[in-house]
């Protein structure tokens, strides 16, 4: 059932559940039919969804197993660790590949499989954790392997939909002492005694794989406004990011800079009202910018981007910037 104005209650319910990590919902609170409805409404849709696709599969598989038997449920609880557990023990290899009543589990899981985007799941997890369970049709797994082989690197994020808007907010714990954050984190401005550039990063961490895009709107320009990304460590927010080894930024004069590495005339100068879109490809570790609707080349000179980055800006008085998820066709 599509989400329309005629079923606004269902719409609201889906949006609410989509913003809750599935692995925090007790198994049994959602029925198979309820989960199928949630996944069908969010599959390949541009709406907020915060559960990574592997966790979608994990929850679906364990819920299906719970319908079969306690043994199947207990087995899959052990066989399918959370992503956090995988990171902690640095291993994704399952020890026991047999699943009690795996054919019955596969049957229960069947209505959910078409709404799980397996291409978003890490290839190693797919091969070492999911495939050996024999609860996903071999044709589905084979098609994903083919896609991985053809594309070499997936351009998909590991989570469907778009990031919650609240993640695109400036971080009060990571900003210069003379910068002021307003409007629930969307706005950052320099106080009138901020006469040298200071920096601030957003709350959202951009790491591992995926393509990330966000907009920074220059509501009030200052002499050399800077927009870009910074590392998670060794960044001094009392200084401007482009002056540091851990900052990669585009300036309002059209120059991009990372410490002593800078190039002029990347784009025309911009000022009040400008919309800067940052395109960060963590699969290839590349960055490009769109300025007022015109997209410019990848900054090939930035060949040292680390595995974890944050959106960052550097401003001084009277600078005032807004951050938001990328708005297409604006």
XYZ file of C-alpha atoms in Angstrom:
330
model
C 0.000 0.000 0.000
C 1.595 3.304 -1.048
C 1.869 6.105 1.461
C -0.539 8.891 0.532
C -2.478 11.640 2.240
C -5.366 9.173 2.540
C -3.458 6.982 4.977
C -1.616 9.641 6.954
C -1.794 7.555 10.132
C 0.105 4.711 8.468
C 2.491 7.254 6.975
C 3.230 8.643 10.422
C 3.661 5.155 11.865
C 6.128 4.121 9.151
C 8.152 7.315 9.595
C 8.276 6.764 13.349
C 9.442 3.144 13.130
C 11.906 3.976 10.337
C 13.666 6.289 12.789
C 14.079 3.540 15.391
C 17.011 1.093 15.034
C 15.425 -2.293 14.376
C 17.831 -4.063 16.708
C 16.319 -2.106 19.618
C 12.824 -3.460 18.914
C 12.034 -6.646 20.810
C 11.459 -9.643 18.552
C 7.749 -10.276 18.422
C 6.711 -6.630 18.733
C 6.608 -6.477 14.931
C 4.795 -9.175 12.988
C 6.108 -10.522 9.684
C 3.304 -8.634 7.924
C 4.088 -5.434 9.827
C 7.787 -5.658 9.009
C 6.981 -6.396 5.373
C 4.840 -3.263 5.221
C 7.611 -1.149 6.764
C 10.252 -2.483 4.377
C 8.021 -2.173 1.316
C 7.227 1.462 2.147
C 10.896 2.374 2.592
C 12.456 0.212 -0.140
C 14.260 2.391 -2.711
C 12.542 5.486 -1.295
C 14.127 8.816 -0.377
C 12.924 8.937 3.200
C 14.674 8.769 6.533
C 15.684 5.253 7.596
C 18.399 4.675 10.160
C 18.881 0.889 10.280
C 21.766 -0.414 8.120
C 20.657 -3.009 5.583
C 22.554 -5.857 7.241
C 20.634 -5.145 10.448
C 17.418 -5.171 8.388
C 18.316 -8.660 7.169
C 19.365 -9.780 10.652
C 16.113 -8.642 12.246
C 14.061 -10.179 9.438
C 15.851 -13.532 9.616
C 15.632 -13.815 13.399
C 11.973 -12.794 13.359
C 11.299 -15.460 10.715
C 13.157 -18.054 12.794
C 11.074 -17.141 15.833
C 7.970 -18.173 13.899
C 9.500 -21.613 13.262
C 10.917 -22.808 16.583
C 12.842 -21.753 19.661
C 15.835 -23.757 18.415
C 15.892 -21.905 15.092
C 15.513 -18.591 16.917
C 18.352 -19.354 19.351
C 20.625 -20.557 16.555
C 20.203 -17.436 14.439
C 20.640 -15.158 17.447
C 24.107 -16.711 17.774
C 24.828 -16.910 14.051
C 23.926 -13.307 13.261
C 25.886 -10.836 15.396
C 25.068 -7.146 15.211
C 27.370 -4.844 13.277
C 28.593 -3.444 16.579
C 29.516 -6.931 17.795
C 31.376 -7.580 14.547
C 33.406 -4.417 14.977
C 34.264 -5.321 18.552
C 35.642 -8.780 17.767
C 36.884 -7.781 14.297
C 35.505 -10.979 12.771
C 32.538 -11.799 10.584
C 33.188 -15.541 10.226
C 30.432 -17.692 11.702
C 31.519 -20.891 13.426
C 28.495 -23.142 13.038
C 26.978 -23.054 9.560
C 23.987 -25.319 10.217
C 20.641 -23.703 11.003
C 17.840 -25.709 12.543
C 14.903 -26.016 10.113
C 16.632 -23.688 7.651
C 14.108 -24.506 4.912
C 11.215 -23.523 7.168
C 13.025 -20.324 8.145
C 13.595 -19.555 4.461
C 9.862 -20.023 3.832
C 8.914 -17.604 6.624
C 11.518 -15.122 5.398
C 10.355 -15.282 1.782
C 7.877 -12.333 1.857
C 10.588 -10.065 3.296
C 13.466 -10.951 0.972
C 12.249 -8.869 -1.966
C 12.309 -5.766 0.243
C 15.857 -6.281 1.547
C 18.511 -4.547 -0.547
C 21.340 -7.077 -0.313
C 23.553 -4.920 -2.548
C 23.941 -2.554 0.402
C 25.460 -5.271 2.590
C 29.232 -5.633 2.819
C 30.443 -8.378 0.472
C 32.452 -10.165 3.156
C 29.450 -10.288 5.478
C 27.330 -11.566 2.616
C 29.807 -14.361 1.837
C 30.882 -15.331 5.361
C 27.722 -14.767 7.390
C 24.591 -14.744 5.240
C 25.258 -17.136 2.358
C 26.241 -20.158 4.527
C 22.930 -19.994 6.408
C 21.081 -21.199 3.289
C 17.971 -19.186 4.099
C 18.201 -16.783 1.143
C 17.442 -18.045 -2.394
C 20.677 -18.797 -4.229
C 19.486 -16.698 -7.177
C 19.290 -13.604 -4.959
C 22.790 -14.167 -3.589
C 24.193 -14.890 -7.063
C 22.733 -11.671 -8.469
C 24.369 -9.654 -5.695
C 27.732 -11.336 -6.322
C 27.384 -10.454 -10.003
C 26.625 -6.832 -9.176
C 29.674 -6.670 -6.906
C 31.893 -8.196 -9.596
C 30.633 -5.829 -12.282
C 30.791 -2.634 -10.266
C 34.068 -3.361 -8.436
C 33.038 -0.809 -5.804
C 29.425 -0.269 -4.818
C 28.161 3.303 -4.885
C 25.401 2.431 -2.437
C 25.377 3.405 1.208
C 24.905 0.585 3.695
C 21.599 2.136 4.806
C 18.524 2.716 2.657
C 16.850 6.111 2.358
C 18.410 9.342 3.575
C 20.094 10.398 6.777
C 17.890 11.971 9.467
C 17.945 15.757 9.304
C 18.969 15.888 12.949
C 22.312 14.320 12.024
C 23.068 17.284 9.784
C 23.492 19.660 12.689
C 26.485 21.558 14.002
C 28.186 20.017 17.015
C 28.512 22.308 20.040
C 31.293 20.094 21.392
C 33.350 20.566 18.224
C 33.337 24.254 17.346
C 35.322 27.416 17.970
C 34.740 29.349 21.191
C 33.392 32.427 19.370
C 30.918 30.557 17.191
C 27.225 30.317 18.088
C 24.941 27.399 17.130
C 21.210 28.092 16.743
C 17.932 26.653 15.433
C 18.441 23.113 16.760
C 21.904 22.926 15.268
C 21.032 23.956 11.712
C 22.590 27.425 11.935
C 26.073 28.478 12.916
C 27.180 32.094 13.118
C 30.230 33.992 14.271
C 29.821 36.356 17.212
C 30.688 40.002 16.582
C 34.033 39.636 18.379
C 35.109 36.757 16.135
C 37.554 38.606 13.900
C 39.612 35.583 12.821
C 38.357 32.353 11.296
C 37.172 29.556 13.553
C 35.791 26.161 12.586
C 32.901 23.870 13.449
C 32.046 20.359 12.390
C 28.672 18.634 12.082
C 27.516 15.775 14.282
C 27.326 13.212 11.496
C 30.354 10.962 11.026
C 30.976 9.878 7.437
C 32.914 6.642 7.392
C 33.432 3.271 5.753
C 31.602 3.083 2.415
C 28.930 5.116 0.695
C 28.256 8.430 -0.999
C 27.283 11.374 1.188
C 25.880 14.710 0.068
C 24.846 17.780 2.023
C 24.172 21.464 1.427
C 25.667 24.459 3.184
C 23.794 27.702 2.581
C 25.733 30.940 3.016
C 23.063 33.057 4.692
C 25.626 35.739 5.506
C 28.994 35.833 3.816
C 32.238 36.729 5.551
C 35.664 37.425 4.131
C 36.642 33.969 2.878
C 33.914 31.524 3.825
C 35.124 27.904 3.880
C 33.122 24.682 3.386
C 34.346 21.085 3.280
C 35.344 18.152 5.465
C 37.659 17.490 8.380
C 39.130 14.474 10.116
C 37.893 13.214 13.465
C 41.185 13.925 15.223
C 43.862 16.609 15.421
C 41.626 19.451 14.270
C 41.881 22.823 16.013
C 38.485 24.521 15.942
C 39.997 27.843 17.024
C 41.658 28.023 13.585
C 40.348 27.640 10.036
C 40.263 24.113 8.702
C 42.157 24.768 5.472
C 45.207 25.806 7.443
C 45.479 22.314 8.926
C 46.565 18.890 7.718
C 43.198 17.486 8.806
C 40.955 19.948 6.935
C 39.910 19.917 3.259
C 37.826 22.958 2.322
C 36.611 25.121 -0.550
C 36.820 28.878 -0.056
C 34.418 31.556 -1.256
C 37.125 32.961 -3.516
C 37.036 29.751 -5.574
C 40.181 28.233 -4.050
C 40.307 24.859 -2.320
C 42.878 24.146 0.338
C 44.342 21.448 2.574
C 47.217 22.923 4.578
C 49.897 23.810 2.011
C 48.059 22.076 -0.828
C 45.844 24.632 -2.568
C 44.569 25.374 -6.062
C 42.956 28.586 -7.289
C 40.070 29.012 -9.736
C 38.288 25.760 -8.926
C 35.008 27.644 -9.254
C 33.753 31.260 -9.427
C 33.643 33.249 -6.199
C 30.445 32.975 -4.152
C 28.812 35.028 -1.407
C 25.472 35.769 0.275
C 22.782 33.228 -0.585
C 25.156 30.727 -2.179
C 24.292 27.040 -1.880
C 27.319 24.764 -1.688
C 26.732 21.030 -2.080
C 29.494 18.724 -0.901
C 29.701 15.354 -2.697
C 31.806 12.936 -0.651
C 32.423 9.471 -2.092
C 33.869 7.317 0.669
C 34.106 4.338 -1.685
C 36.754 6.154 -3.720
C 37.769 8.695 -1.039
C 37.017 11.623 -3.325
C 35.282 14.952 -2.881
C 33.604 17.354 -5.294
C 31.476 20.473 -4.946
C 28.416 21.980 -6.564
C 28.164 25.763 -6.285
C 24.791 27.356 -6.995
C 23.675 24.404 -9.102
C 26.896 24.005 -11.115
C 28.867 20.865 -10.298
C 32.646 20.995 -10.549
C 35.277 18.286 -10.881
C 36.469 15.930 -8.199
C 39.347 17.440 -6.276
C 41.969 14.927 -7.379
C 44.604 16.826 -5.420
C 42.978 15.584 -2.219
C 44.417 12.084 -2.352
C 44.855 11.787 1.409
C 41.277 11.714 2.710
C 41.030 9.436 5.787
C 38.416 6.750 6.460
C 36.335 8.933 8.777
C 35.309 12.516 8.051
C 32.875 15.194 9.199
C 31.282 18.166 7.420
C 33.130 21.327 8.462
C 32.978 25.089 7.915
C 35.301 27.932 8.845
C 33.904 31.435 9.337
C 34.414 34.749 11.069
C 32.082 37.692 11.726
C 29.559 38.334 10.175
C 29.384 34.791 8.785
C 26.179 32.791 9.199
C 25.760 29.336 7.588
C 23.020 26.710 7.473
C 23.534 22.965 6.985
C 20.960 20.490 5.664
C 20.726 17.178 3.801
C 21.219 17.699 0.083
C 18.070 19.042 -1.534
C 17.879 17.834 -5.112
C 16.311 19.948 -7.836
C 16.658 23.144 -5.798
